[in-house]
Short mmCIF file of C-alpha atoms in Angstrom, two decimals:
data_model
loop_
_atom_site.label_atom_id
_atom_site.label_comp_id
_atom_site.label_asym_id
_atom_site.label_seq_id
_atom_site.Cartn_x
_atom_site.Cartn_y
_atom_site.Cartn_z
CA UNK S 1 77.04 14.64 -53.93
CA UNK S 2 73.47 15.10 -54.71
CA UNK S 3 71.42 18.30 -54.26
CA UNK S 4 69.39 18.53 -51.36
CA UNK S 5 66.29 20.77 -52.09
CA UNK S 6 63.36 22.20 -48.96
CA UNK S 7 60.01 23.29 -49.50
CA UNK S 8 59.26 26.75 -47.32
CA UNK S 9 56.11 26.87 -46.73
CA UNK S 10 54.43 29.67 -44.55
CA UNK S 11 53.22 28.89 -41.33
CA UNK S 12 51.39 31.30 -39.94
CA UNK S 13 51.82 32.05 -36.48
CA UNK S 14 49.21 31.86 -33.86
CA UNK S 15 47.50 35.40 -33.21
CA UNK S 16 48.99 37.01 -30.35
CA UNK S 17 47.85 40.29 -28.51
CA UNK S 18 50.22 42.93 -26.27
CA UNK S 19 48.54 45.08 -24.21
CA UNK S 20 49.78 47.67 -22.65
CA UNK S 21 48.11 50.46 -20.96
CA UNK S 22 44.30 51.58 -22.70
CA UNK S 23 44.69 52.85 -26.43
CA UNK S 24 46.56 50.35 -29.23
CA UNK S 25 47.90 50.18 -32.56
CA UNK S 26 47.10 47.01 -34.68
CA UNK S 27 50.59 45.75 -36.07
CA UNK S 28 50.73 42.80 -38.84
CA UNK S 29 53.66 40.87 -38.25
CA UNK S 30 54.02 38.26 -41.33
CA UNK S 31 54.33 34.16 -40.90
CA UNK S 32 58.46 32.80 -40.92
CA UNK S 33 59.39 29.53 -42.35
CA UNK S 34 59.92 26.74 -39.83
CA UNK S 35 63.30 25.57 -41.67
CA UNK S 36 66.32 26.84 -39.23
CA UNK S 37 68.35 27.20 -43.01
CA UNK S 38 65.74 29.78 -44.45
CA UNK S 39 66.43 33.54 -43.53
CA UNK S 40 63.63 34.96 -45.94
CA UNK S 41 60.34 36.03 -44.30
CA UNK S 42 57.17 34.51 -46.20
CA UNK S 43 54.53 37.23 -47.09
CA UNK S 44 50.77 35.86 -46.97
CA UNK S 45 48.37 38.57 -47.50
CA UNK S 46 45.70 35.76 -45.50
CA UNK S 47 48.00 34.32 -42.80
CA UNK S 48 49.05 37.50 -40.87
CA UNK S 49 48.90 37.35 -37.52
CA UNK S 50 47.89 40.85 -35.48
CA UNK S 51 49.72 42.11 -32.45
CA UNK S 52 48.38 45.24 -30.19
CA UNK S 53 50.71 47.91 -28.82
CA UNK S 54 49.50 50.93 -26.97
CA UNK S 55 50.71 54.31 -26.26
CA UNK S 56 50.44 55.70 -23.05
CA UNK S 57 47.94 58.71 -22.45
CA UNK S 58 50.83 60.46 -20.66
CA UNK S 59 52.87 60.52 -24.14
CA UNK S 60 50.21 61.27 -26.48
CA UNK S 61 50.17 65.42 -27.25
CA UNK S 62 47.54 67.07 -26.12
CA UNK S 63 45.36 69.54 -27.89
CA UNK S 64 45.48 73.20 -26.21
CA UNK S 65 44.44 76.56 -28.41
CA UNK S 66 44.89 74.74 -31.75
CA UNK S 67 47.62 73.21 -30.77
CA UNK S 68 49.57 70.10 -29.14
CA UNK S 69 51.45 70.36 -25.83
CA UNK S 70 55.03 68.75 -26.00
CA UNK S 71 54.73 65.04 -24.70
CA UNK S 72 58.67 64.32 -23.35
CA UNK S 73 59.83 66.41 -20.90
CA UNK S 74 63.63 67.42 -21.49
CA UNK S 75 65.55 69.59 -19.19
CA UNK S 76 65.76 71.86 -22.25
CA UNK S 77 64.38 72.23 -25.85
CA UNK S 78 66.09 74.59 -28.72
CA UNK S 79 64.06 76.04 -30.90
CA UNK S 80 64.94 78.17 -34.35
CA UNK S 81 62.23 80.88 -36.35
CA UNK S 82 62.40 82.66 -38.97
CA UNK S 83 60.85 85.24 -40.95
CA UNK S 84 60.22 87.58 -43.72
CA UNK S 85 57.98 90.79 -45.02
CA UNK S 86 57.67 93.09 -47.55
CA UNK S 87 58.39 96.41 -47.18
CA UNK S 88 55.97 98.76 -48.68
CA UNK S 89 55.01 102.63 -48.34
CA UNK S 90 52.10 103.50 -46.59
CA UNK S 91 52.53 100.89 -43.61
CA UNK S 92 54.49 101.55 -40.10
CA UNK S 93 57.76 99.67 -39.72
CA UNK S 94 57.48 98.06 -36.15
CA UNK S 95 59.99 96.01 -34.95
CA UNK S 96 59.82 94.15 -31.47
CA UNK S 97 57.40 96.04 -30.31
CA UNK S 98 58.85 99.47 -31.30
CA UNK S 99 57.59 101.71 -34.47
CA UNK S 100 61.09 102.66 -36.36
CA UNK S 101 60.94 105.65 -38.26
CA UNK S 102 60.79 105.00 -42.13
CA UNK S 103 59.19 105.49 -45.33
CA UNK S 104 57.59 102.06 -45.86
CA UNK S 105 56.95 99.43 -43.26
CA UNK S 106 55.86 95.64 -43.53
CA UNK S 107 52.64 94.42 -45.29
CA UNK S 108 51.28 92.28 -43.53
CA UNK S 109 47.98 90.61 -42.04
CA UNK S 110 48.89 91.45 -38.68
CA UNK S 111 51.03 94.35 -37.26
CA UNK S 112 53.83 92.63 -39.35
CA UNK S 113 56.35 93.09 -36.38
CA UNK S 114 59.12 90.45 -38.22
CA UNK S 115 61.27 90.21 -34.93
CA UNK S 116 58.32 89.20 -32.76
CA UNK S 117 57.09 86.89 -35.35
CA UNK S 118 60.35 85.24 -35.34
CA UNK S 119 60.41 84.85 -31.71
CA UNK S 120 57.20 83.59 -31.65
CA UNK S 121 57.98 80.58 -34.41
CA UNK S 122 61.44 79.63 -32.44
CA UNK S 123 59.29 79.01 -29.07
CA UNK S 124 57.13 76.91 -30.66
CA UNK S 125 59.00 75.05 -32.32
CA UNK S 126 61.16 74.66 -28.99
CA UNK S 127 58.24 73.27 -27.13
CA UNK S 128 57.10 70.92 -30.80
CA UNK S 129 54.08 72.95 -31.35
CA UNK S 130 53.02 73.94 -34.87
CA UNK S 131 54.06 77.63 -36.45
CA UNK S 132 52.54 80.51 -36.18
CA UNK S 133 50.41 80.52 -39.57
CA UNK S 134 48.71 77.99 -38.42
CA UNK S 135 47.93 79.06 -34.52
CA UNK S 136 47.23 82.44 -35.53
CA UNK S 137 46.29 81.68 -39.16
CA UNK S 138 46.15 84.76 -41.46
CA UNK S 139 42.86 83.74 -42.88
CA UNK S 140 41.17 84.34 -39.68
CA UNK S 141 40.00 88.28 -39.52
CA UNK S 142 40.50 88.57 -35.91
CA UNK S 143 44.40 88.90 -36.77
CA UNK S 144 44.11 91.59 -39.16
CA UNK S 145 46.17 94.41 -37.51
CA UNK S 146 46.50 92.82 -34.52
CA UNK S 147 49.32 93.78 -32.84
CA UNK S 148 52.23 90.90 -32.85
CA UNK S 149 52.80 91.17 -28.64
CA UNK S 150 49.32 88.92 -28.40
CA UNK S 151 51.41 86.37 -30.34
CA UNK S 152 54.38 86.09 -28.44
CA UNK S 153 52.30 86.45 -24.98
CA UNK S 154 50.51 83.32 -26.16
CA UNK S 155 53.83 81.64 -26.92
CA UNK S 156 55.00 82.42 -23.48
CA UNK S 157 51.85 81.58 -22.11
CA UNK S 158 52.04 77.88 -23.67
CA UNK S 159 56.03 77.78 -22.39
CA UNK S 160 55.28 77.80 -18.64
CA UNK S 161 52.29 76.04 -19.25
CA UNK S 162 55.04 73.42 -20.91
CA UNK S 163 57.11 73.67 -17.98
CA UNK S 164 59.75 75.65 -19.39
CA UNK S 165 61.02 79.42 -19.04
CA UNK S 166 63.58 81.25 -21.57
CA UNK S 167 67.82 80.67 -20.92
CA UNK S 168 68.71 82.79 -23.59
CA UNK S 169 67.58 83.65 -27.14
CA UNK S 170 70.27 85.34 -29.56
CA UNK S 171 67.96 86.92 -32.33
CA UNK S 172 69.35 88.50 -35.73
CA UNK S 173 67.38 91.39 -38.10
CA UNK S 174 68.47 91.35 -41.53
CA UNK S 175 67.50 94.84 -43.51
CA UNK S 176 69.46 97.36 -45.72
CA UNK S 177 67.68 100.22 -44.21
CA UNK S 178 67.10 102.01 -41.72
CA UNK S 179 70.19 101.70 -39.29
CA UNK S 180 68.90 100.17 -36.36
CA UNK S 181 71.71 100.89 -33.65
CA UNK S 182 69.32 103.82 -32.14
CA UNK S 183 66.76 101.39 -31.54
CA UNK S 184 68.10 98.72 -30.24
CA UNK S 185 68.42 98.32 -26.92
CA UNK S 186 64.57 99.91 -26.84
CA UNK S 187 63.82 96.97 -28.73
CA UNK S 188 66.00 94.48 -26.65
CA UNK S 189 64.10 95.98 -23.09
CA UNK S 190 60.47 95.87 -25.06
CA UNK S 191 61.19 92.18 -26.22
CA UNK S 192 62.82 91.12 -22.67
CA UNK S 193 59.72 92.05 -21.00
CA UNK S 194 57.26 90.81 -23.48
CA UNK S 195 59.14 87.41 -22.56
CA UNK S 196 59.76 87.89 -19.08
CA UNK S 197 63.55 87.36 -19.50
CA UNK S 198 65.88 89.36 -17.64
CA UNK S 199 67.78 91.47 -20.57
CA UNK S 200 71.30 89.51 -19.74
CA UNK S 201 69.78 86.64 -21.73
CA UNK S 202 68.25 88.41 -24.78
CA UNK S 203 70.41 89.38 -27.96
CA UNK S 204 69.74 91.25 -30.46
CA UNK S 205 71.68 91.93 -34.00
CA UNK S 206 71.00 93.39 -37.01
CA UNK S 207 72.88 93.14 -40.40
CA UNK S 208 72.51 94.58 -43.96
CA UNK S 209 72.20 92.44 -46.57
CA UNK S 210 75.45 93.96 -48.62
CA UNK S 211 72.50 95.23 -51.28
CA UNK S 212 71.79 91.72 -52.72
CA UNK S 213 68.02 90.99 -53.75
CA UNK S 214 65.23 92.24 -51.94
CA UNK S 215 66.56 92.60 -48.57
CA UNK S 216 69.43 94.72 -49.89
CA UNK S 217 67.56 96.95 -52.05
CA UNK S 218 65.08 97.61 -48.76
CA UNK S 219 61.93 95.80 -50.45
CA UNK S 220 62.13 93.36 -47.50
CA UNK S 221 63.13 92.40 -43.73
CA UNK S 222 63.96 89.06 -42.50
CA UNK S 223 64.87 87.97 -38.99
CA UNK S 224 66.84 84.77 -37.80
CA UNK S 225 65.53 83.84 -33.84
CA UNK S 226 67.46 80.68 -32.10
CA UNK S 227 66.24 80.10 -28.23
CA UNK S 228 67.29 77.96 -25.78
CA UNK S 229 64.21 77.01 -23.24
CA UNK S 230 65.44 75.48 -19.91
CA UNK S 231 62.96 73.07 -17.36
CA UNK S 232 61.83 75.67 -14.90
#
C-alpha cells in the first residue's frame, strides 16, 4: 500500500475583531492548516490575524492614595501580614498602640509599632492592595516617627471604602522579652478601637521564640496578623 503524503500549508485566517465594551487588548491568534488530519498549528510571523478583547471599566482597579481598589466584590476576602524590627536601646518599644516598658525598643522609620504594622499589611492584602512599604514608603520623610495608628486608620479607611468591615482578626507577637500578659488586653482594647471592631472579634497572642536567633536572644520582634474581612 503506497504512502500517501499532504502538504500543510498555512492559511491565514481572515482578520476578525471582538468588541466588547470601550478599552481592548490586541490578541494574535496564529493561521491552522485546512487538512481535517493535521492537529499542529502553523506559526507565520506575517499571516497572523488580530482579535480585540476588552475589559470592562467596572473590573479594572482603580487608583486611590497610591493604590488600587479591589475590582471583584466577594462576600469576604482573607488577608495575612507580617512583620519584623530590630530591637535596639535608646528607642520606645510600642506595641499596638501601647508603649511597653523596656530597655530597647524597635528601630524603625516610623513609630515601629510591629503589631500595627502587621495589621495594616493583612488588610491590604485582604482587599488586593499593595503593602505597606510601598503606600507609606519609608523613603518619604513625612513617615519618619510617625506614629503607626495613621497607618492602620488609612487601612480601615480604604476597607469601608472597599465595602468591607472586619469579622475577626487572630494576631500573634513573637518576642523573648518582655512578658506581655500585663499588656495585653490594653493592647487588644487600643487595637479594637483603632479598627472599629468590637473586642469579641480581635485576638491577640504572644509567644517567645524558645531563645533561637534574634527573636530569642531579644534583638528582634516579629508579629503574624491573619484577618477575615466580611461584605458589610
Amino acid at each position: 500500500m503506497a504512502t500517501q503524503f499532504y502538504s500543510c500549508s498555512p492559511i491565514p485566517a481572515k482578520p476578525t475583531t471582538k468588541t466588547i465594551h470601550s478599552k481592548s487588548i490586541l490578541l494574535h491568534k496564529p493561521p491552522v492548516c485546512i487538512h481535517r488530519h493535521c492537529n499542529n498549528l502553523v506559526a507565520s510571523p506575517s499571516s497572523s490575524s488580530t482579535f480585540r478583547y476588552s475589559i470592562s471599566p467596572a473590573a479594572t482597579p482603580v487608583a486611590v492614595g497610591g493604590a488600587t481598589n479591589p475590582s471583584k466584590s466577594l462576600p469576604f476576602r482573607v488577608g495575612h501580614g507580617f512583620d519584623l524590627h530590630r530591637l535596639e536601646p535608646g528607642y520606645p518599644l510600642i506595641i499596638g498602640g501601647i508603649n511597653i516598658p523596656h530597655d530597647r525598643g524597635c528601630e524603625a522609620h516610623s513609630d515601629g509599632d510591629v503589631l500595627l504594622h502587621c495589621v495594616v499589611d493583612a488588610i491590604l492584602g485582604a482587599l488586593g492592595l499593595p503593602d505597606i512599604g510601598q503606600i507609606f514608603p519609608d523613603s518619604d520623610p513625612k513617615w519618619k516617627g510617625a506614629a503607626s495608628s495613621v497607618f492602620i486608620k488609612e487601612a480601615v479607611r480604604l476597607m469601608h471604602e472597599a465595602g468591607y468591615e472586619v469579622g475577626n482578626l487572630d494576631a500573634t507577637l513573637i518576642l523573648q522579652r518582655p512578658k506581655l500578659s500585663p499588656h495585653k488586653e490594653a493592647i487588644k482594647s487600643n487595637l479594637s478601637e483603632l479598627l472599629g471592631a468590637d473586642p469579641s472579634v480581635v485576638n491577640l497572642k504572644a509567644k517567645t521564640h524558645e531563645k533561637v536567633d534574634s527573636l530569642g536572644e531579644n534583638r528582634s520582634i516579629a508579629a503574624h496578623t491573619v484577618v477575615l474581612l466580611m461584605r458589610k
